[in-house]
Amino acid sequence: MPAYGPPHAYAQPVLRILDAKSGETVPAVSARRALTRVEAHASGYDLTALRVLLTTDLLLRALELGGTPVLPLLTADHHQAELHAAATTLGIRPFEDGRDLAAGLGEAQVVHVTAAGGTPPAARAGLTVAVARADGPDAGVLGTLDDPAALRLALLDAPRGTAVHLGAGALDEAGRRLGRLRRSVAHWARSPSRPVPEKVRGRLRDAWEDDLDVPGVLGVLRWMENQPEIPDGARFETCAYADRLLALELTRDLGRAA
C-alpha cells in the first residue's frame, strides 16, 4: 500500500480562495462536512472555457482532499456536449447538468467558477472564483493530441488570475516536461516505498490551500527533485500524492520498459 505517512496538521480544511465578489481571500467553504455545490459556468467552447472547467476540477479535488463532499455542475448555454467530452479527455471529473439541477439540491454551500469579466458575480449566491482568459489554438486541438494531459499541464502552469497564451510549441514543450517527470516517477517507483516527507507534504498543502496555487505545487515537485536527502521511494509517493490534485497521470509509465 502507498506509504503516505501519518496525518499531517496541514490536512485540516484550510483551503482559502480569492472571492471575485468581495475581492478578499476567504475560506473556500464554511463547513467541512457540508455538501458543497461547485458550479462551472462556460460561455463558449474555447481555451478559456476549458480553463474554467480545469479550475473547477482542481477546486473539487482540493475540497475532497480536505474532507468536503462536493457536487460538480456545469452550466453552459451552448456546446454542452463538446464541453462534457473535453472534460473527459482532460481528466476532469464528470459534471452534472446545472440547468437541470440548479435548485433543490440540499447543498449548504455554493462556489461558482467563471471566466473573469463574465456575468456579474454579485447576481449569484455563494463565492465566485474568476479565471483569466486563455488563448492560442482552437479548443479542437484536444482531438489532435496524443497526450491531452500536455494541454492540462500547459493550462496549469500559470496562476489562475494570469492570462495564458499558448504559442507555437507550447504544447510540445509541456508534453516533453510531462514525459520527463513520468519517467522519473517510474524510475523512483523501483525503490522501496517511503512516506511522503512531512516538510514536502507541508509545502504541497501550503501551495494548493493558498488560492489553489498549482504553479506552486509544481514548483515543490521540482524542488524535491534536487533534495539529495529525499529517498527515491519518497519522491515517488510524493508525486503520487500530488497527482491526486494535479491529475496528470504521473504514475502512468510504471512498469513500462525503459
Short mmCIF file of N, CA, C and O in Angstrom, two decimals, residues 104-220:
data_model
loop_
_atom_site.label_atom_id
_atom_site.label_comp_id
_atom_site.label_asym_id
_atom_site.label_seq_id
_atom_site.Cartn_x
_atom_site.Cartn_y
_atom_site.Cartn_z
N GLY A 104 -32.83 23.06 -5.38
CA GLY A 104 -33.36 21.97 -4.60
C GLY A 104 -32.39 20.83 -4.38
O GLY A 104 -32.80 19.69 -4.22
N LEU A 105 -31.09 21.13 -4.34
CA LEU A 105 -30.10 20.07 -4.21
C LEU A 105 -29.79 19.74 -2.75
O LEU A 105 -29.18 18.72 -2.47
N GLY A 106 -30.17 20.62 -1.85
CA GLY A 106 -29.88 20.39 -0.45
C GLY A 106 -28.47 20.74 -0.04
O GLY A 106 -28.04 20.42 1.07
N GLU A 107 -27.73 21.42 -0.92
CA GLU A 107 -26.36 21.77 -0.56
C GLU A 107 -26.36 22.93 0.43
O GLU A 107 -27.27 23.76 0.47
N ALA A 108 -25.32 22.96 1.26
CA ALA A 108 -25.19 24.02 2.25
C ALA A 108 -24.31 25.16 1.77
O ALA A 108 -24.37 26.26 2.33
N GLN A 109 -23.50 24.92 0.74
CA GLN A 109 -22.53 25.91 0.29
C GLN A 109 -22.45 25.88 -1.22
O GLN A 109 -22.66 24.82 -1.83
N VAL A 110 -22.13 27.03 -1.82
CA VAL A 110 -22.05 27.11 -3.27
C VAL A 110 -20.80 27.90 -3.66
O VAL A 110 -20.51 28.95 -3.07
N VAL A 111 -20.06 27.38 -4.63
CA VAL A 111 -18.92 28.10 -5.22
C VAL A 111 -19.12 28.09 -6.73
O VAL A 111 -19.32 27.02 -7.33
N HIS A 112 -19.06 29.27 -7.34
CA HIS A 112 -19.16 29.41 -8.79
C HIS A 112 -17.77 29.65 -9.37
O HIS A 112 -16.98 30.39 -8.79
N VAL A 113 -17.51 29.03 -10.50
CA VAL A 113 -16.25 29.25 -11.21
C VAL A 113 -16.60 29.78 -12.60
O VAL A 113 -17.36 29.14 -13.34
N THR A 114 -16.06 30.95 -12.94
CA THR A 114 -16.45 31.61 -14.17
C THR A 114 -15.27 32.35 -14.77
O THR A 114 -14.28 32.64 -14.08
N ALA A 115 -15.36 32.64 -16.05
CA ALA A 115 -14.31 33.42 -16.70
C ALA A 115 -14.34 34.85 -16.16
O ALA A 115 -15.41 35.42 -15.92
N ALA A 116 -13.18 35.44 -15.94
CA ALA A 116 -13.10 36.82 -15.49
C ALA A 116 -13.78 37.72 -16.50
O ALA A 116 -13.65 37.55 -17.71
N GLY A 117 -14.55 38.69 -15.98
CA GLY A 117 -15.25 39.61 -16.86
C GLY A 117 -16.55 39.08 -17.40
O GLY A 117 -17.17 39.72 -18.25
N GLY A 118 -16.99 37.90 -16.92
CA GLY A 118 -18.24 37.33 -17.39
C GLY A 118 -19.43 37.92 -16.67
O GLY A 118 -19.44 39.09 -16.29
N THR A 119 -20.46 37.09 -16.44
CA THR A 119 -21.67 37.55 -15.77
C THR A 119 -21.32 38.13 -14.41
O THR A 119 -20.55 37.53 -13.65
N PRO A 120 -21.83 39.31 -14.06
CA PRO A 120 -21.51 39.92 -12.76
C PRO A 120 -21.76 38.95 -11.63
O PRO A 120 -22.87 38.44 -11.46
N PRO A 121 -20.73 38.64 -10.83
CA PRO A 121 -20.88 37.63 -9.78
C PRO A 121 -21.83 38.04 -8.67
O PRO A 121 -22.31 37.20 -7.94
N ALA A 122 -22.12 39.36 -8.54
CA ALA A 122 -23.00 39.78 -7.46
C ALA A 122 -24.38 39.18 -7.59
O ALA A 122 -25.15 39.12 -6.63
N ALA A 123 -24.75 38.74 -8.80
CA ALA A 123 -26.08 38.18 -9.01
C ALA A 123 -26.19 36.75 -8.49
O ALA A 123 -27.28 36.19 -8.48
N ARG A 124 -25.10 36.16 -8.04
CA ARG A 124 -25.11 34.76 -7.63
C ARG A 124 -24.84 34.64 -6.13
O ARG A 124 -23.99 35.34 -5.58
N ALA A 125 -25.54 33.71 -5.50
CA ALA A 125 -25.25 33.42 -4.10
C ALA A 125 -23.98 32.61 -4.02
O ALA A 125 -23.63 31.86 -4.93
N GLY A 126 -23.26 32.73 -2.89
CA GLY A 126 -22.05 31.97 -2.69
C GLY A 126 -20.82 32.68 -3.21
O GLY A 126 -20.87 33.83 -3.67
N LEU A 127 -19.67 31.99 -3.15
CA LEU A 127 -18.41 32.55 -3.61
C LEU A 127 -18.30 32.45 -5.13
O LEU A 127 -18.90 31.57 -5.74
N THR A 128 -17.51 33.34 -5.71
CA THR A 128 -17.24 33.29 -7.13
C THR A 128 -15.74 33.29 -7.36
O THR A 128 -15.03 34.17 -6.86
N VAL A 129 -15.27 32.30 -8.09
CA VAL A 129 -13.86 32.18 -8.45
C VAL A 129 -13.70 32.59 -9.91
O VAL A 129 -14.32 31.99 -10.79
N ALA A 130 -12.91 33.62 -10.17
CA ALA A 130 -12.73 34.12 -11.53
C ALA A 130 -11.46 33.54 -12.14
O ALA A 130 -10.43 33.43 -11.47
N VAL A 131 -11.55 33.20 -13.41
CA VAL A 131 -10.44 32.57 -14.13
C VAL A 131 -10.07 33.45 -15.31
O VAL A 131 -10.92 33.81 -16.12
N ALA A 132 -8.79 33.82 -15.42
CA ALA A 132 -8.33 34.67 -16.52
C ALA A 132 -8.40 33.92 -17.84
O ALA A 132 -8.41 32.68 -17.88
N ARG A 133 -8.42 34.67 -18.92
CA ARG A 133 -8.59 34.07 -20.24
C ARG A 133 -7.37 33.25 -20.66
O ARG A 133 -6.26 33.43 -20.15
N ALA A 134 -7.61 32.35 -21.57
CA ALA A 134 -6.53 31.58 -22.20
C ALA A 134 -6.79 31.60 -23.70
O ALA A 134 -7.93 31.48 -24.15
N ASP A 135 -5.73 31.79 -24.48
CA ASP A 135 -5.90 31.74 -25.93
C ASP A 135 -4.71 31.05 -26.56
O ASP A 135 -3.73 30.73 -25.91
N GLY A 136 -4.85 30.80 -27.83
CA GLY A 136 -3.85 30.04 -28.58
C GLY A 136 -4.58 29.19 -29.60
O GLY A 136 -5.44 29.70 -30.33
N PRO A 137 -4.32 27.90 -29.62
CA PRO A 137 -5.00 27.04 -30.60
C PRO A 137 -6.48 26.92 -30.26
O PRO A 137 -6.90 27.15 -29.13
N ASP A 138 -7.27 26.53 -31.24
CA ASP A 138 -8.68 26.27 -31.04
C ASP A 138 -8.84 25.11 -30.05
O ASP A 138 -7.99 24.23 -29.96
N ALA A 139 -9.94 25.13 -29.30
CA ALA A 139 -10.19 24.05 -28.33
C ALA A 139 -10.20 22.69 -28.99
O ALA A 139 -9.92 21.67 -28.35
N GLY A 140 -10.49 22.66 -30.28
CA GLY A 140 -10.48 21.39 -31.00
C GLY A 140 -9.13 20.73 -31.08
O GLY A 140 -9.03 19.57 -31.51
N VAL A 141 -8.07 21.45 -30.65
CA VAL A 141 -6.73 20.86 -30.64
C VAL A 141 -6.70 19.60 -29.77
O VAL A 141 -5.85 18.72 -29.97
N LEU A 142 -7.63 19.52 -28.81
CA LEU A 142 -7.68 18.33 -27.94
C LEU A 142 -7.76 17.05 -28.75
O LEU A 142 -7.16 16.03 -28.38
N GLY A 143 -8.49 17.09 -29.86
CA GLY A 143 -8.67 15.89 -30.66
C GLY A 143 -7.44 15.49 -31.44
O GLY A 143 -7.40 14.39 -32.01
N THR A 144 -6.41 16.33 -31.46
CA THR A 144 -5.20 16.04 -32.22
C THR A 144 -4.03 15.62 -31.34
O THR A 144 -2.98 15.25 -31.86
N LEU A 145 -4.21 15.69 -30.02
CA LEU A 145 -3.09 15.44 -29.11
C LEU A 145 -2.97 13.96 -28.78
O LEU A 145 -3.96 13.31 -28.43
N ASP A 146 -1.75 13.43 -28.86
CA ASP A 146 -1.52 12.06 -28.42
C ASP A 146 -1.71 11.94 -26.92
O ASP A 146 -2.15 10.90 -26.42
N ASP A 147 -1.34 13.01 -26.18
CA ASP A 147 -1.46 13.01 -24.73
C ASP A 147 -2.14 14.30 -24.30
O ASP A 147 -1.49 15.33 -24.13
N PRO A 148 -3.46 14.30 -24.11
CA PRO A 148 -4.17 15.52 -23.72
C PRO A 148 -3.70 16.12 -22.40
O PRO A 148 -3.93 17.30 -22.14
N ALA A 149 -3.03 15.31 -21.57
CA ALA A 149 -2.53 15.84 -20.30
C ALA A 149 -1.51 16.95 -20.54
O ALA A 149 -1.26 17.76 -19.65
N ALA A 150 -0.91 17.00 -21.74
CA ALA A 150 0.02 18.09 -22.05
C ALA A 150 -0.71 19.43 -22.03
O ALA A 150 -0.18 20.44 -21.55
N LEU A 151 -1.94 19.46 -22.55
CA LEU A 151 -2.73 20.69 -22.50
C LEU A 151 -3.12 21.00 -21.07
O LEU A 151 -3.10 22.17 -20.65
N ARG A 152 -3.46 19.98 -20.30
CA ARG A 152 -3.79 20.20 -18.89
C ARG A 152 -2.60 20.85 -18.18
O ARG A 152 -2.76 21.83 -17.46
N LEU A 153 -1.39 20.32 -18.39
CA LEU A 153 -0.21 20.90 -17.76
C LEU A 153 0.03 22.33 -18.23
O LEU A 153 0.34 23.21 -17.42
N ALA A 154 -0.11 22.57 -19.53
CA ALA A 154 0.14 23.92 -20.06
C ALA A 154 -0.80 24.94 -19.43
O ALA A 154 -0.41 26.08 -19.15
N LEU A 155 -2.05 24.54 -19.19
CA LEU A 155 -3.01 25.46 -18.58
C LEU A 155 -2.83 25.58 -17.07
O LEU A 155 -3.21 26.58 -16.48
N LEU A 156 -2.25 24.56 -16.45
CA LEU A 156 -1.98 24.60 -15.02
C LEU A 156 -0.76 25.44 -14.66
O LEU A 156 -0.57 25.82 -13.50
N ASP A 157 0.06 25.73 -15.66
CA ASP A 157 1.39 26.24 -15.40
C ASP A 157 1.44 27.71 -14.99
O ASP A 157 2.48 28.20 -14.58
N ALA A 158 0.32 28.42 -15.12
CA ALA A 158 0.28 29.84 -14.76
C ALA A 158 -0.76 30.05 -13.67
O ALA A 158 -1.74 29.31 -13.57
N PRO A 159 -0.57 31.07 -12.83
CA PRO A 159 -1.58 31.37 -11.81
C PRO A 159 -2.95 31.60 -12.45
O PRO A 159 -3.05 32.15 -13.55
N ARG A 160 -3.99 31.20 -11.74
CA ARG A 160 -5.34 31.28 -12.28
C ARG A 160 -5.73 32.70 -12.71
O ARG A 160 -6.49 32.88 -13.67
N GLY A 161 -5.23 33.70 -12.06
CA GLY A 161 -5.59 35.07 -12.38
C GLY A 161 -4.75 35.70 -13.47
O GLY A 161 -4.96 36.88 -13.80
N THR A 162 -3.83 34.95 -14.03
CA THR A 162 -2.96 35.46 -15.09
C THR A 162 -3.40 34.90 -16.44
O THR A 162 -3.60 33.69 -16.58
N ALA A 163 -3.54 35.78 -17.43
CA ALA A 163 -3.92 35.32 -18.76
C ALA A 163 -2.84 34.41 -19.33
O ALA A 163 -1.64 34.59 -19.06
N VAL A 164 -3.27 33.43 -20.10
CA VAL A 164 -2.36 32.45 -20.69
C VAL A 164 -2.46 32.53 -22.21
O VAL A 164 -3.56 32.55 -22.77
N HIS A 165 -1.30 32.57 -22.86
CA HIS A 165 -1.26 32.45 -24.32
C HIS A 165 -0.39 31.26 -24.66
O HIS A 165 0.80 31.21 -24.31
N LEU A 166 -0.99 30.27 -25.31
CA LEU A 166 -0.25 29.07 -25.71
C LEU A 166 0.26 29.28 -27.13
O LEU A 166 -0.49 29.10 -28.10
N GLY A 167 1.49 29.71 -27.23
CA GLY A 167 2.08 29.95 -28.54
C GLY A 167 2.55 28.68 -29.20
O GLY A 167 2.39 27.56 -28.68
N ALA A 168 3.17 28.85 -30.36
CA ALA A 168 3.69 27.70 -31.11
C ALA A 168 4.69 26.95 -30.26
O ALA A 168 5.61 27.53 -29.67
N GLY A 169 4.53 25.67 -30.18
CA GLY A 169 5.46 24.83 -29.43
C GLY A 169 5.14 24.68 -27.96
O GLY A 169 5.79 23.87 -27.27
N ALA A 170 4.15 25.42 -27.44
CA ALA A 170 3.86 25.36 -26.01
C ALA A 170 3.39 23.97 -25.59
O ALA A 170 3.80 23.45 -24.54
N LEU A 171 2.54 23.36 -26.40
CA LEU A 171 2.03 22.04 -26.04
C LEU A 171 3.11 20.97 -26.19
O LEU A 171 3.17 20.02 -25.39
N ASP A 172 3.97 21.12 -27.19
CA ASP A 172 5.08 20.17 -27.33
C ASP A 172 6.01 20.25 -26.13
O ASP A 172 6.46 19.23 -25.60
N GLU A 173 6.29 21.47 -25.67
CA GLU A 173 7.17 21.63 -24.51
C GLU A 173 6.52 21.06 -23.26
O GLU A 173 7.18 20.40 -22.45
N ALA A 174 5.22 21.30 -23.08
CA ALA A 174 4.53 20.73 -21.93
C ALA A 174 4.56 19.21 -21.99
O ALA A 174 4.75 18.55 -20.96
N GLY A 175 4.40 18.66 -23.18
CA GLY A 175 4.46 17.21 -23.33
C GLY A 175 5.83 16.65 -22.97
O GLY A 175 5.93 15.59 -22.34
N ARG A 176 6.89 17.36 -23.36
CA ARG A 176 8.24 16.91 -23.02
C ARG A 176 8.47 16.96 -21.51
O ARG A 176 9.05 16.03 -20.93
N ARG A 177 8.03 18.04 -20.88
CA ARG A 177 8.18 18.15 -19.42
C ARG A 177 7.43 17.04 -18.71
O ARG A 177 7.94 16.43 -17.75
N LEU A 178 6.22 16.78 -19.17
CA LEU A 178 5.42 15.74 -18.55
C LEU A 178 6.06 14.37 -18.74
O LEU A 178 6.10 13.56 -17.81
N GLY A 179 6.59 14.13 -19.92
CA GLY A 179 7.26 12.86 -20.17
C GLY A 179 8.47 12.67 -19.28
O GLY A 179 8.69 11.56 -18.75
N ARG A 180 9.27 13.73 -19.10
CA ARG A 180 10.44 13.62 -18.22
C ARG A 180 10.03 13.29 -16.79
O ARG A 180 10.64 12.44 -16.14
N LEU A 181 8.98 13.97 -16.31
CA LEU A 181 8.55 13.73 -14.94
C LEU A 181 7.99 12.31 -14.78
O LEU A 181 8.28 11.63 -13.79
N ARG A 182 7.22 11.86 -15.76
CA ARG A 182 6.69 10.49 -15.67
C ARG A 182 7.81 9.46 -15.68
O ARG A 182 7.74 8.45 -14.96
N ARG A 183 8.84 9.69 -16.49
CA ARG A 183 9.96 8.76 -16.50
C ARG A 183 10.68 8.75 -15.14
O ARG A 183 11.09 7.69 -14.65
N SER A 184 10.82 9.92 -14.54
CA SER A 184 11.44 9.99 -13.21
C SER A 184 10.59 9.24 -12.20
O SER A 184 11.11 8.48 -11.37
N VAL A 185 9.28 9.44 -12.24
CA VAL A 185 8.38 8.76 -11.31
C VAL A 185 8.49 7.24 -11.48
O VAL A 185 8.54 6.49 -10.50
N ALA A 186 8.53 6.77 -12.73
CA ALA A 186 8.66 5.33 -12.98
C ALA A 186 9.99 4.80 -12.43
O ALA A 186 10.05 3.68 -11.90
N HIS A 187 11.05 5.59 -12.56
CA HIS A 187 12.36 5.20 -12.02
C HIS A 187 12.30 5.14 -10.49
O HIS A 187 12.78 4.17 -9.87
N TRP A 188 11.74 6.17 -9.86
CA TRP A 188 11.67 6.21 -8.40
C TRP A 188 10.83 5.06 -7.85
O TRP A 188 11.08 4.58 -6.74
N ALA A 189 9.84 4.62 -8.63
CA ALA A 189 8.95 3.55 -8.16
C ALA A 189 9.68 2.23 -7.99
O ALA A 189 9.16 1.32 -7.33
N ARG A 190 10.86 2.08 -8.57
CA ARG A 190 11.61 0.83 -8.44
C ARG A 190 12.27 0.70 -7.06
O ARG A 190 12.74 -0.39 -6.70
N SER A 191 12.32 1.80 -6.32
CA SER A 191 12.93 1.78 -4.98
C SER A 191 11.88 1.47 -3.93
O SER A 191 10.68 1.64 -4.17
N PRO A 192 12.31 1.00 -2.76
CA PRO A 192 11.33 0.72 -1.69
C PRO A 192 10.53 1.97 -1.35
O PRO A 192 11.07 3.08 -1.28
N SER A 193 9.24 1.78 -1.13
CA SER A 193 8.37 2.90 -0.80
C SER A 193 8.77 3.54 0.53
O SER A 193 9.17 2.85 1.47
N ARG A 194 8.66 4.85 0.57
CA ARG A 194 8.92 5.62 1.80
C ARG A 194 7.80 6.65 1.95
O ARG A 194 7.26 7.12 0.96
N PRO A 195 7.48 7.04 3.18
CA PRO A 195 6.41 8.03 3.37
C PRO A 195 6.77 9.37 2.74
O PRO A 195 7.95 9.71 2.57
N VAL A 196 5.75 10.12 2.38
CA VAL A 196 5.97 11.49 1.92
C VAL A 196 6.58 12.27 3.07
O VAL A 196 6.01 12.32 4.17
N PRO A 197 7.75 12.88 2.90
CA PRO A 197 8.36 13.65 3.99
C PRO A 197 7.42 14.76 4.45
O PRO A 197 6.77 15.43 3.64
N GLU A 198 7.35 14.96 5.75
CA GLU A 198 6.42 15.95 6.30
C GLU A 198 6.70 17.36 5.77
O GLU A 198 5.77 18.12 5.50
N LYS A 199 7.97 17.70 5.56
CA LYS A 199 8.25 19.05 5.06
C LYS A 199 7.76 19.21 3.62
O LYS A 199 7.33 20.29 3.22
N VAL A 200 7.80 18.12 2.86
CA VAL A 200 7.32 18.18 1.48
C VAL A 200 5.80 18.23 1.46
O VAL A 200 5.19 19.02 0.73
N ARG A 201 5.17 17.38 2.26
CA ARG A 201 3.71 17.40 2.34
C ARG A 201 3.22 18.78 2.75
O ARG A 201 2.25 19.32 2.20
N GLY A 202 3.91 19.38 3.74
CA GLY A 202 3.53 20.71 4.19
C GLY A 202 3.64 21.76 3.10
O GLY A 202 2.76 22.61 2.95
N ARG A 203 4.71 21.70 2.32
CA ARG A 203 4.88 22.65 1.22
C ARG A 203 3.79 22.48 0.17
O ARG A 203 3.28 23.46 -0.38
N LEU A 204 3.45 21.24 -0.14
CA LEU A 204 2.39 20.99 -1.12
C LEU A 204 1.07 21.56 -0.63
O LEU A 204 0.35 22.24 -1.37
N ARG A 205 0.71 21.26 0.62
CA ARG A 205 -0.56 21.75 1.15
C ARG A 205 -0.56 23.27 1.26
O ARG A 205 -1.57 23.91 0.98
N ASP A 206 0.56 23.84 1.67
CA ASP A 206 0.64 25.30 1.73
C ASP A 206 0.34 25.91 0.37
O ASP A 206 -0.33 26.94 0.27
N ALA A 207 0.84 25.28 -0.68
CA ALA A 207 0.66 25.82 -2.03
C ALA A 207 -0.79 25.69 -2.47
O ALA A 207 -1.44 26.67 -2.83
N TRP A 208 -1.35 24.49 -2.45
CA TRP A 208 -2.68 24.35 -3.05
C TRP A 208 -3.77 24.92 -2.15
O TRP A 208 -4.85 25.27 -2.63
N GLU A 209 -3.51 25.08 -0.84
CA GLU A 209 -4.52 25.70 0.01
C GLU A 209 -4.43 27.23 -0.02
O GLU A 209 -5.29 27.90 0.55
N ASP A 210 -3.42 27.76 -0.68
CA ASP A 210 -3.28 29.21 -0.85
C ASP A 210 -3.86 29.60 -2.22
O ASP A 210 -3.14 29.76 -3.20
N ASP A 211 -5.17 29.70 -2.30
CA ASP A 211 -5.86 30.12 -3.51
C ASP A 211 -5.55 29.21 -4.69
O ASP A 211 -5.37 29.67 -5.82
N LEU A 212 -5.46 27.90 -4.42
CA LEU A 212 -5.18 26.91 -5.47
C LEU A 212 -3.94 27.28 -6.27
O LEU A 212 -3.98 27.37 -7.50
N ASP A 213 -2.84 27.46 -5.59
CA ASP A 213 -1.58 27.84 -6.24
C ASP A 213 -0.94 26.60 -6.86
O ASP A 213 0.01 26.02 -6.33
N VAL A 214 -1.48 26.18 -8.00
CA VAL A 214 -0.98 24.97 -8.66
C VAL A 214 0.44 25.16 -9.20
O VAL A 214 1.25 24.24 -9.12
N PRO A 215 0.80 26.34 -9.77
CA PRO A 215 2.21 26.52 -10.14
C PRO A 215 3.14 26.32 -8.94
O PRO A 215 4.25 25.80 -9.10
N GLY A 216 2.67 26.69 -7.75
CA GLY A 216 3.46 26.44 -6.55
C GLY A 216 3.62 24.97 -6.26
O GLY A 216 4.68 24.51 -5.83
N VAL A 217 2.55 24.19 -6.48
CA VAL A 217 2.63 22.73 -6.30
C VAL A 217 3.66 22.14 -7.26
O VAL A 217 4.50 21.31 -6.86
N LEU A 218 3.60 22.55 -8.52
CA LEU A 218 4.58 22.06 -9.49
C LEU A 218 5.99 22.47 -9.11
O LEU A 218 6.95 21.71 -9.29
N GLY A 219 6.12 23.66 -8.53
CA GLY A 219 7.44 24.12 -8.07
C GLY A 219 7.97 23.26 -6.94
O GLY A 219 9.18 23.01 -6.86
N VAL A 220 7.08 22.81 -6.05
CA VAL A 220 7.52 21.93 -4.96
C VAL A 220 8.06 20.62 -5.53
O VAL A 220 9.08 20.10 -5.05
#
